[in-house]
PDB file of C-alpha atoms in Angstrom:
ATOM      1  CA  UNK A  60    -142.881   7.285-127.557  1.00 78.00           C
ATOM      2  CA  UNK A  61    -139.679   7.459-129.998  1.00 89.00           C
ATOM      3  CA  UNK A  62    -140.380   7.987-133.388  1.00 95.00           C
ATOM      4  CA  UNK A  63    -138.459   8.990-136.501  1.00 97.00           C
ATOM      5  CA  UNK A  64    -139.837  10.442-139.628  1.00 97.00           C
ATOM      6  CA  UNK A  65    -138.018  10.562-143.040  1.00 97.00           C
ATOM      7  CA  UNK A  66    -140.492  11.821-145.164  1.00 94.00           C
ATOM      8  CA  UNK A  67    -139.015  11.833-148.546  1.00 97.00           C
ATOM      9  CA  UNK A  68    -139.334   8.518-149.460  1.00 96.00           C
ATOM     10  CA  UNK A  69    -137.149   9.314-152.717  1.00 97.00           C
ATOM     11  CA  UNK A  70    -135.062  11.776-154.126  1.00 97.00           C
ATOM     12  CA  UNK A  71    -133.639  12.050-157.609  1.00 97.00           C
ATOM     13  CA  UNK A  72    -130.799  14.629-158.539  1.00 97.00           C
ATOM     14  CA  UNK A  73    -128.286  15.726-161.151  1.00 97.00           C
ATOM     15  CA  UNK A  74    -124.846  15.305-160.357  1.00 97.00           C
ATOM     16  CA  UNK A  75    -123.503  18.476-159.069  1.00 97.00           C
ATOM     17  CA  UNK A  76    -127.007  19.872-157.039  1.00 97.00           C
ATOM     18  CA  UNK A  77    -126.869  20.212-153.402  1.00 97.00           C
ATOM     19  CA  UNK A  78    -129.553  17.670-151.942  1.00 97.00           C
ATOM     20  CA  UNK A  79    -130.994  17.919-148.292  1.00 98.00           C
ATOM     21  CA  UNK A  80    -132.454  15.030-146.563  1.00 98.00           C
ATOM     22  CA  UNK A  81    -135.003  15.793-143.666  1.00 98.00           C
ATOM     23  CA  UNK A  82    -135.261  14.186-140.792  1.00 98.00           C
ATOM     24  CA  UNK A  83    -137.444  15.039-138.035  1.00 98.00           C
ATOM     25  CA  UNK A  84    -137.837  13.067-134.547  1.00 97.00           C
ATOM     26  CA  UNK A  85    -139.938  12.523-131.104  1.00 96.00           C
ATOM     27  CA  UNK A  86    -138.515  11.537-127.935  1.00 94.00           C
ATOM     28  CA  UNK A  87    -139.678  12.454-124.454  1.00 90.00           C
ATOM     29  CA  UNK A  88    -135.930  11.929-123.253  1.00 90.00           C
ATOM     30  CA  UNK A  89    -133.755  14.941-122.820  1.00 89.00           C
ATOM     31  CA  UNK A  90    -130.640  12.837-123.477  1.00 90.00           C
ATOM     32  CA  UNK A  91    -130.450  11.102-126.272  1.00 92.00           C
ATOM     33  CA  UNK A  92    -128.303  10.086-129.688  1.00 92.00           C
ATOM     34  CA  UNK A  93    -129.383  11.026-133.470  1.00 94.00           C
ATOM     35  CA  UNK A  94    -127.270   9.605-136.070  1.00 94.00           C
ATOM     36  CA  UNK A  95    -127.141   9.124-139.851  1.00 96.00           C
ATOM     37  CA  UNK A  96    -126.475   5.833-141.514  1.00 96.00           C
ATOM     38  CA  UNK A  97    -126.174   5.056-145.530  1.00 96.00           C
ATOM     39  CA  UNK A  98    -126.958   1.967-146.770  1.00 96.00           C
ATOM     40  CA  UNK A  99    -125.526   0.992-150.321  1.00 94.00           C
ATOM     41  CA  UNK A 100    -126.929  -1.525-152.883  1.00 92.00           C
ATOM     42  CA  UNK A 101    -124.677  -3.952-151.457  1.00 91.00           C
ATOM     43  CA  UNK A 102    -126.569  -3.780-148.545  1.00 92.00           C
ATOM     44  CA  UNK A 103    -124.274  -2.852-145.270  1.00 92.00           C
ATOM     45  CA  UNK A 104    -125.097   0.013-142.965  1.00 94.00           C
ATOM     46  CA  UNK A 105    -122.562   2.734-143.058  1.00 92.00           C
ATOM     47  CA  UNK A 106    -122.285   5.044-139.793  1.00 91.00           C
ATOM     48  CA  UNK A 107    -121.772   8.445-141.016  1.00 94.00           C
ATOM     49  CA  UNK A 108    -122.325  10.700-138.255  1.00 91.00           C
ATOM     50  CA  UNK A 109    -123.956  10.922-134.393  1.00 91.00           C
ATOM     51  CA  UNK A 110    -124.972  14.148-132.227  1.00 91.00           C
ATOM     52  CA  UNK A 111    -125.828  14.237-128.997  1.00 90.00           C
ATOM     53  CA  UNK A 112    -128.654  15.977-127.622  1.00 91.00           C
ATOM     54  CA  UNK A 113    -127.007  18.546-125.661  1.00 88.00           C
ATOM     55  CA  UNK A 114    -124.438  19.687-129.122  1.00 86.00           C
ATOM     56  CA  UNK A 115    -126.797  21.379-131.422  1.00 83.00           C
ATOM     57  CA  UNK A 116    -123.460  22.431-133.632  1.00 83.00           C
ATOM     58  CA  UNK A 117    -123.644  21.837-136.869  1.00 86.00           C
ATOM     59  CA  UNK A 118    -121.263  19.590-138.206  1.00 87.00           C
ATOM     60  CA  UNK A 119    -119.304  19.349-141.686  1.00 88.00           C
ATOM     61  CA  UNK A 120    -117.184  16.592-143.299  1.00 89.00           C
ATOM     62  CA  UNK A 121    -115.950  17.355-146.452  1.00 93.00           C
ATOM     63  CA  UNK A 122    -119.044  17.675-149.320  1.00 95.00           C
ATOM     64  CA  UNK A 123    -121.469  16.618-146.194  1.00 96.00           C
ATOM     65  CA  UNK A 124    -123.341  18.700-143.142  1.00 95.00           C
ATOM     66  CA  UNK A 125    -125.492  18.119-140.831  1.00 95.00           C
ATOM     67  CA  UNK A 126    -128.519  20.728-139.102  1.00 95.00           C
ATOM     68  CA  UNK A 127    -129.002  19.963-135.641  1.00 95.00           C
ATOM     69  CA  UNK A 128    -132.338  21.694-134.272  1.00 94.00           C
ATOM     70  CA  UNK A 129    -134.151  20.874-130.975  1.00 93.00           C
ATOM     71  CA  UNK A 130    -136.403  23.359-131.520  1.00 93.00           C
ATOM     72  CA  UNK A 131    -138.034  22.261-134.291  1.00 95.00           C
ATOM     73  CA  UNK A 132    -136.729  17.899-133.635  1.00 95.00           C
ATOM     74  CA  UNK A 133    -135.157  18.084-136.759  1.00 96.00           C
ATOM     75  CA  UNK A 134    -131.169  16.449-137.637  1.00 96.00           C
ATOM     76  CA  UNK A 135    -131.261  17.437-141.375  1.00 97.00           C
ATOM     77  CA  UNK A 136    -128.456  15.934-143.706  1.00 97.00           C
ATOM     78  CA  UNK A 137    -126.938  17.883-146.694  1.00 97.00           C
ATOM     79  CA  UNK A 138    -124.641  16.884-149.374  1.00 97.00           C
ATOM     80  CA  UNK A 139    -122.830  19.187-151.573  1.00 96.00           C
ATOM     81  CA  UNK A 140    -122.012  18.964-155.191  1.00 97.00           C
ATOM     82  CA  UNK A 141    -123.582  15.232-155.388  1.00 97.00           C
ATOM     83  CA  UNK A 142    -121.906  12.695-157.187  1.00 97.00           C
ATOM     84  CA  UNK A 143    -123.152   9.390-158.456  1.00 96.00           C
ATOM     85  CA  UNK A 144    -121.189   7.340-155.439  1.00 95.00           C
ATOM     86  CA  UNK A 145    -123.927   9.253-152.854  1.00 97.00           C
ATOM     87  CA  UNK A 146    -126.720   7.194-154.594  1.00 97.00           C
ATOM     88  CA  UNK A 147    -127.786   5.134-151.792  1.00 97.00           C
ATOM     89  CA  UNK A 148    -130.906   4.794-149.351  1.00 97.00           C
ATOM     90  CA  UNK A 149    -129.961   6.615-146.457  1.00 98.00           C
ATOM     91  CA  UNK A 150    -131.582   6.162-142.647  1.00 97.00           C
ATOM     92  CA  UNK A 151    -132.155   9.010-139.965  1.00 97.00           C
ATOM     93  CA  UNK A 152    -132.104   7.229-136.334  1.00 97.00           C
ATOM     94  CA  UNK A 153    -132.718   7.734-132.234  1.00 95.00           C
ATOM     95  CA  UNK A 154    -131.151   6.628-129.401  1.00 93.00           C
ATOM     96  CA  UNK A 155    -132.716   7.756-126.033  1.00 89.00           C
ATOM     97  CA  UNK A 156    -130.136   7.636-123.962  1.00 84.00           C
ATOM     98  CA  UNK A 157    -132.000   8.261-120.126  1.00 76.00           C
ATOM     99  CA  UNK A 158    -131.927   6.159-117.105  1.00 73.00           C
ATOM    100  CA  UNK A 159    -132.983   2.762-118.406  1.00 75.00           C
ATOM    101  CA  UNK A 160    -132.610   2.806-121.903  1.00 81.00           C
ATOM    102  CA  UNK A 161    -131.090  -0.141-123.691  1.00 86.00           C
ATOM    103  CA  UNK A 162    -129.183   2.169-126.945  1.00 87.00           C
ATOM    104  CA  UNK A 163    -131.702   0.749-129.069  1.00 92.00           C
ATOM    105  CA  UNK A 164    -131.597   2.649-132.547  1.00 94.00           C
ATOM    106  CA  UNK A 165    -135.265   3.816-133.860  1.00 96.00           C
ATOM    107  CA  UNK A 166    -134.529   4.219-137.501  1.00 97.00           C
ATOM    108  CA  UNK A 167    -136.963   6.443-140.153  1.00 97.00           C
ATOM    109  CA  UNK A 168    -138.055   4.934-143.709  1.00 97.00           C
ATOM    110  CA  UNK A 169    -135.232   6.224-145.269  1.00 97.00           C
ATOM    111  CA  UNK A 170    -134.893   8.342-148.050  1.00 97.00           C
ATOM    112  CA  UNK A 171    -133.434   6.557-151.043  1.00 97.00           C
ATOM    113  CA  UNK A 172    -131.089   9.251-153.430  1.00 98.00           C
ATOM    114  CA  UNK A 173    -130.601   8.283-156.874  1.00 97.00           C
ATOM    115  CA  UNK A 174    -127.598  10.922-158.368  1.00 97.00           C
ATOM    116  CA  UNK A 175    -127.892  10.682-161.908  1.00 97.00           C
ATOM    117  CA  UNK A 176    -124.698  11.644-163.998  1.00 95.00           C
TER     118      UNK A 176
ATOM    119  CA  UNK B1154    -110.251  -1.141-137.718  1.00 75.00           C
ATOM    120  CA  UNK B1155    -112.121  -3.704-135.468  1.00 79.00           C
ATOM    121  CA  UNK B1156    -115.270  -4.656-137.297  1.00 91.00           C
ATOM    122  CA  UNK B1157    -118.818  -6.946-136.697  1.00 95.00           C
ATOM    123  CA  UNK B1158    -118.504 -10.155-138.804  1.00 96.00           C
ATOM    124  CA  UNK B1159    -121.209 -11.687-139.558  1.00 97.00           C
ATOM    125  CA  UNK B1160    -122.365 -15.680-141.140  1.00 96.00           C
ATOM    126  CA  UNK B1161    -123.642 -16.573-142.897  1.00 96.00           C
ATOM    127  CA  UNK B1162    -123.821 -14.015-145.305  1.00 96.00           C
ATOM    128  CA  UNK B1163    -126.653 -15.781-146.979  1.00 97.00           C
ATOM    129  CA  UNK B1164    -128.919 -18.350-145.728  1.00 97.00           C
ATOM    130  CA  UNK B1165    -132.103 -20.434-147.413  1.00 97.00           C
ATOM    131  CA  UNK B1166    -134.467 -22.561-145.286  1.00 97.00           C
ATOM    132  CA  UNK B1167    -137.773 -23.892-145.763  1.00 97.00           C
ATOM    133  CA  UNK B1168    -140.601 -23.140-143.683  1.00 97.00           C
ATOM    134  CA  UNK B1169    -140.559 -24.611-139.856  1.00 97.00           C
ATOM    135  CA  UNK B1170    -136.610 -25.170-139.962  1.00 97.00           C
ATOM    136  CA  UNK B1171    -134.522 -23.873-137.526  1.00 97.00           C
ATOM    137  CA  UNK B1172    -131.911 -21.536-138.070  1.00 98.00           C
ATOM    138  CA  UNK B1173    -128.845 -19.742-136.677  1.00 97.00           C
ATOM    139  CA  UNK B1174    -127.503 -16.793-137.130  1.00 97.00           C
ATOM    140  CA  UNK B1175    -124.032 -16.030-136.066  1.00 97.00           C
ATOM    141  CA  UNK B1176    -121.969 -12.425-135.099  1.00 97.00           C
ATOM    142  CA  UNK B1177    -118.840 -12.127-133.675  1.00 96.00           C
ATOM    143  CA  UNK B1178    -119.488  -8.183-132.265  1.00 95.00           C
ATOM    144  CA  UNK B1179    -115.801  -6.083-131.846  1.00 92.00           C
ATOM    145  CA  UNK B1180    -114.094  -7.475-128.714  1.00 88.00           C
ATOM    146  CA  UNK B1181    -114.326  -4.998-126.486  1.00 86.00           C
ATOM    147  CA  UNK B1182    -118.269  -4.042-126.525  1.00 90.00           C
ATOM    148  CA  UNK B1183    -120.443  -4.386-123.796  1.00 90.00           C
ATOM    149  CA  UNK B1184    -123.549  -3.658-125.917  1.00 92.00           C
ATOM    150  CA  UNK B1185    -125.005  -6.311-128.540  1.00 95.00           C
ATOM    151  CA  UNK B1186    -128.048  -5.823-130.647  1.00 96.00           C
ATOM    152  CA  UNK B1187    -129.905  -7.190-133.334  1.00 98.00           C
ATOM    153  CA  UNK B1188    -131.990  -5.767-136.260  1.00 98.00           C
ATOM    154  CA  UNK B1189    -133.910  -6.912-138.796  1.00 97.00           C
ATOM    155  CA  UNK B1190    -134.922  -5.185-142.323  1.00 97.00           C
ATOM    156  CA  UNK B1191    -137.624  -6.774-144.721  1.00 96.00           C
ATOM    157  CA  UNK B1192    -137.129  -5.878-148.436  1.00 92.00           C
ATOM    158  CA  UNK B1193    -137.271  -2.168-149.414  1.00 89.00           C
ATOM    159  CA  UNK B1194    -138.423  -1.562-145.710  1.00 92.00           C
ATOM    160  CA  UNK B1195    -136.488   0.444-142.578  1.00 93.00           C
ATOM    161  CA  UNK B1196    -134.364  -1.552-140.255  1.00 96.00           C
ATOM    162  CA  UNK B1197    -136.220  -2.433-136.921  1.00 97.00           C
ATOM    163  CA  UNK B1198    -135.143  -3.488-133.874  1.00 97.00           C
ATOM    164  CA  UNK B1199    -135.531  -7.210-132.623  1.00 97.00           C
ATOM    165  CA  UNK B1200    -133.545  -7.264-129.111  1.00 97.00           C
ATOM    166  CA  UNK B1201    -130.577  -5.857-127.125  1.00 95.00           C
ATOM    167  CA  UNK B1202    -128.276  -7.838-124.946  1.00 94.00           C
ATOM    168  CA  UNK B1203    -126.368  -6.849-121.491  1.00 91.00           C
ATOM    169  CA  UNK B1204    -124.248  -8.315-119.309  1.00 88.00           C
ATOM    170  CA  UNK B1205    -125.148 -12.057-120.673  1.00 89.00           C
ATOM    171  CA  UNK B1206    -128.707 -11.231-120.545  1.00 92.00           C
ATOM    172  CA  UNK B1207    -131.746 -10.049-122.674  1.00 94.00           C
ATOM    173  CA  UNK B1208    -132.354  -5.982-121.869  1.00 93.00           C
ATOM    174  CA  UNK B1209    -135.250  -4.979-124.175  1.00 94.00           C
ATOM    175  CA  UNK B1210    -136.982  -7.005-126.988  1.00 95.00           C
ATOM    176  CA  UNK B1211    -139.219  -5.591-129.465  1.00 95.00           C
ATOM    177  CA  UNK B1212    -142.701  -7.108-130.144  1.00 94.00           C
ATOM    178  CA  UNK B1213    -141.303  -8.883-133.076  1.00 94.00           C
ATOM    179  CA  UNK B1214    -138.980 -11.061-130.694  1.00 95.00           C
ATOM    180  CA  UNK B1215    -141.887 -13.429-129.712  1.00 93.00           C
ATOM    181  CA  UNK B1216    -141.354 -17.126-128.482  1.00 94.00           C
ATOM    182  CA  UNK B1217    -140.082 -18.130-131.525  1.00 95.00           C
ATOM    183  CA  UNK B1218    -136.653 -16.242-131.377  1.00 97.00           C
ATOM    184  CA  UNK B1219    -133.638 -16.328-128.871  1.00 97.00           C
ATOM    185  CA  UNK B1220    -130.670 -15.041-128.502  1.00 96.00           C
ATOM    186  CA  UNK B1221    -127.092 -16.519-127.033  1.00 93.00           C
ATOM    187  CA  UNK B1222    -123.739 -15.267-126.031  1.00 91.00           C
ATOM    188  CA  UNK B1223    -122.185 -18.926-125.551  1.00 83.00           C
ATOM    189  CA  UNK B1224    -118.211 -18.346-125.150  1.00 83.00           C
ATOM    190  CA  UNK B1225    -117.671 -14.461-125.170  1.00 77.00           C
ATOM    191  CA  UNK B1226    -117.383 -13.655-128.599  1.00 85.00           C
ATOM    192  CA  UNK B1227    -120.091 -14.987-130.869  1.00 92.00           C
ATOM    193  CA  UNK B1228    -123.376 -13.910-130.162  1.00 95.00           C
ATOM    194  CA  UNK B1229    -125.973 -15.747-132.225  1.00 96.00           C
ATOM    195  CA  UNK B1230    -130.251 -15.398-133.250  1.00 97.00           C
ATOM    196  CA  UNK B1231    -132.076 -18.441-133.567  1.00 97.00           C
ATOM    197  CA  UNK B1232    -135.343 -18.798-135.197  1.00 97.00           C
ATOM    198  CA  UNK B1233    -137.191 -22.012-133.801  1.00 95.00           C
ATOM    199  CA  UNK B1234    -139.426 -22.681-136.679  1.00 94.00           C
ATOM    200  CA  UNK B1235    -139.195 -20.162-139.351  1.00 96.00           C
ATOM    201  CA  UNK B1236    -142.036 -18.468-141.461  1.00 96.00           C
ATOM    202  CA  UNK B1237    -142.261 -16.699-144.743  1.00 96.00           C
ATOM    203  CA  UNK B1238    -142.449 -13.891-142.876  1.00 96.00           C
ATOM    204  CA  UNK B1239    -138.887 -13.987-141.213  1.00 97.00           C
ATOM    205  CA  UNK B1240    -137.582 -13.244-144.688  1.00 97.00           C
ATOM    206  CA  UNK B1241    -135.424 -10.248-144.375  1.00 97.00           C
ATOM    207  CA  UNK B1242    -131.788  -9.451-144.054  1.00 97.00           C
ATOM    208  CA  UNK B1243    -130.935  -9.526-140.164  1.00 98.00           C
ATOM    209  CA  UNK B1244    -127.658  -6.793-139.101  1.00 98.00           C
ATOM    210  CA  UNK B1245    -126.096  -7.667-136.117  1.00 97.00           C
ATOM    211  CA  UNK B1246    -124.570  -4.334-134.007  1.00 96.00           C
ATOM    212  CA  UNK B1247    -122.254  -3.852-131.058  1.00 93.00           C
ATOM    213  CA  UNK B1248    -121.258  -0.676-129.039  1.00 91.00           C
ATOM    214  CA  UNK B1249    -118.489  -0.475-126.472  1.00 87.00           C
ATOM    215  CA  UNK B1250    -120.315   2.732-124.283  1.00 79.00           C
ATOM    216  CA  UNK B1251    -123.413   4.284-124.921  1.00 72.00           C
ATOM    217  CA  UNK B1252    -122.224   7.467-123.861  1.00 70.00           C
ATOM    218  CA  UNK B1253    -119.504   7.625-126.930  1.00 72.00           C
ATOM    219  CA  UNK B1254    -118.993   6.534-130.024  1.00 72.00           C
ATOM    220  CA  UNK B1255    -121.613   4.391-132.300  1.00 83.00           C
ATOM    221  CA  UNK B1256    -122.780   1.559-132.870  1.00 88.00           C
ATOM    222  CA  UNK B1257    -121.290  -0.973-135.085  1.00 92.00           C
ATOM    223  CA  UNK B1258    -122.910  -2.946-137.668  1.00 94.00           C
ATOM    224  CA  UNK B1259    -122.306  -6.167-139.124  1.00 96.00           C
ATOM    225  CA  UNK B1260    -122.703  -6.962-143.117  1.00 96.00           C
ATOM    226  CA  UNK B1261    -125.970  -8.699-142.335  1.00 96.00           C
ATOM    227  CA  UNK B1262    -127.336 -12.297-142.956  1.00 97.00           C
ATOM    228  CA  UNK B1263    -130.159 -12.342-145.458  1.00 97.00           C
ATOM    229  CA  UNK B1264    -132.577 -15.163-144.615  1.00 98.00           C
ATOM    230  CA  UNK B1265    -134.719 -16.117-147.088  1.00 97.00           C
ATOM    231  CA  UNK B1266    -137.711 -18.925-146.269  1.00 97.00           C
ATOM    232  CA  UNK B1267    -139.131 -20.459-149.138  1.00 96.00           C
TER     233      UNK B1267
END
């Protein structure tokens, strides 16, 4: 079965500190999709990032970075120097992407961030 | 940029109405989803939608929902007779290849039942 675990359910920082969000999975696909999506208070989902299965790079855009591990089923999310803007609930989620599978995205809790000033 | 639209934005019913919800995915998607997230909870999935046809539902999608691509671009949810329970905001998403890219969410509908 798919599953994805975010278990901070909130974090609180000072503008400035590096925060990490975990994120750890379960999938009995070799293929499939892990992405990152931030959700404001007004409410939208915003796509920030996807890796595929097979591309355990790390990734980095700008103040944000992303820790691909199979070995441990973990797609950690770090952002640098937080400002207040990051303050948002933010959602770890799975695609398995094998031989009859519809793209459906299994999402975590979340982790909501509050970045106090 | 292309983009999911979504409407109503907000909608209000009372218990055992019927109600719509419309999304007009990006134009060249082959992929159509929707979602639904109660208050303060994660976003789960209701149902995804292929080639004018229903590919997976969850075990929330029971009799009482369906789902319609009518004319090629809207793609709508109905809700036959809704309950409190329905409240939640409901995201519409589209992807053009599963193999690429993401998918693409709408703004959401929030339904509330009183």
């Amino acid at each position: 079965a798919q599953k994805v675990t975010q278990a901070q359910t909130e974090i609180s920082v000072v503008e400035k500190e590096d925060v990490t969000l975990d994120c750890v999975y379960e999938t009995r696909d070799t293929t499939y999709y892990l992405f990152w999506y931030k959700q404001p208070p007004s409410g939208e989902l915003v796509f920030l990032i996807r890796r595929n299965s097979f591309d355990e790079q790390n990734e980095i855009s700008g103040r944000y970075s992303w820790n691909f591990q199979k070995s441990t089923s973990s797609f950690n999310f770090t952002i640098t120097a937080s400002q207040v803007v990051d303050s948002a609930v933010y959602f770890c989620a799975l695609s398995e992407a094998g031989s009859g599978n519809t793209g459906k995205l299994i999402f975590g809790q979340g982790t909501t961030l509050q970045v106090k000033p | 940029e292309p983009e999911v639209t979504q409407t109503p934005s907000h909608q209000v019913t009372q218990m055992g109405q019927e109600v719509i919800l419309r999304c007009v995915p990006i134009s060249n998607h082959l992929y159509f989803y929707w979602y639904r997230q109660i208050l303060g909870q994660k976003v789960e999935f209701l149902v995804s939608f292929y080639n004018n046809e229903i590919s997976e539902k969850s075990e929330i999608f029971d009799d009482q929902f369906s789902v319609e691509r009518p004319d090629g671009s809207n793609f709508t949810l109905k809700i036959r007779s809704t309950k409190l329970e329905d409240s939640a905001m409901y995201f519409c998403a589209s992807w053009q290849d599963r193999g690429t890219d993401t998918q693409y969410f709408g703004p959401g509908t929030r339904l509330t039942v009183l």
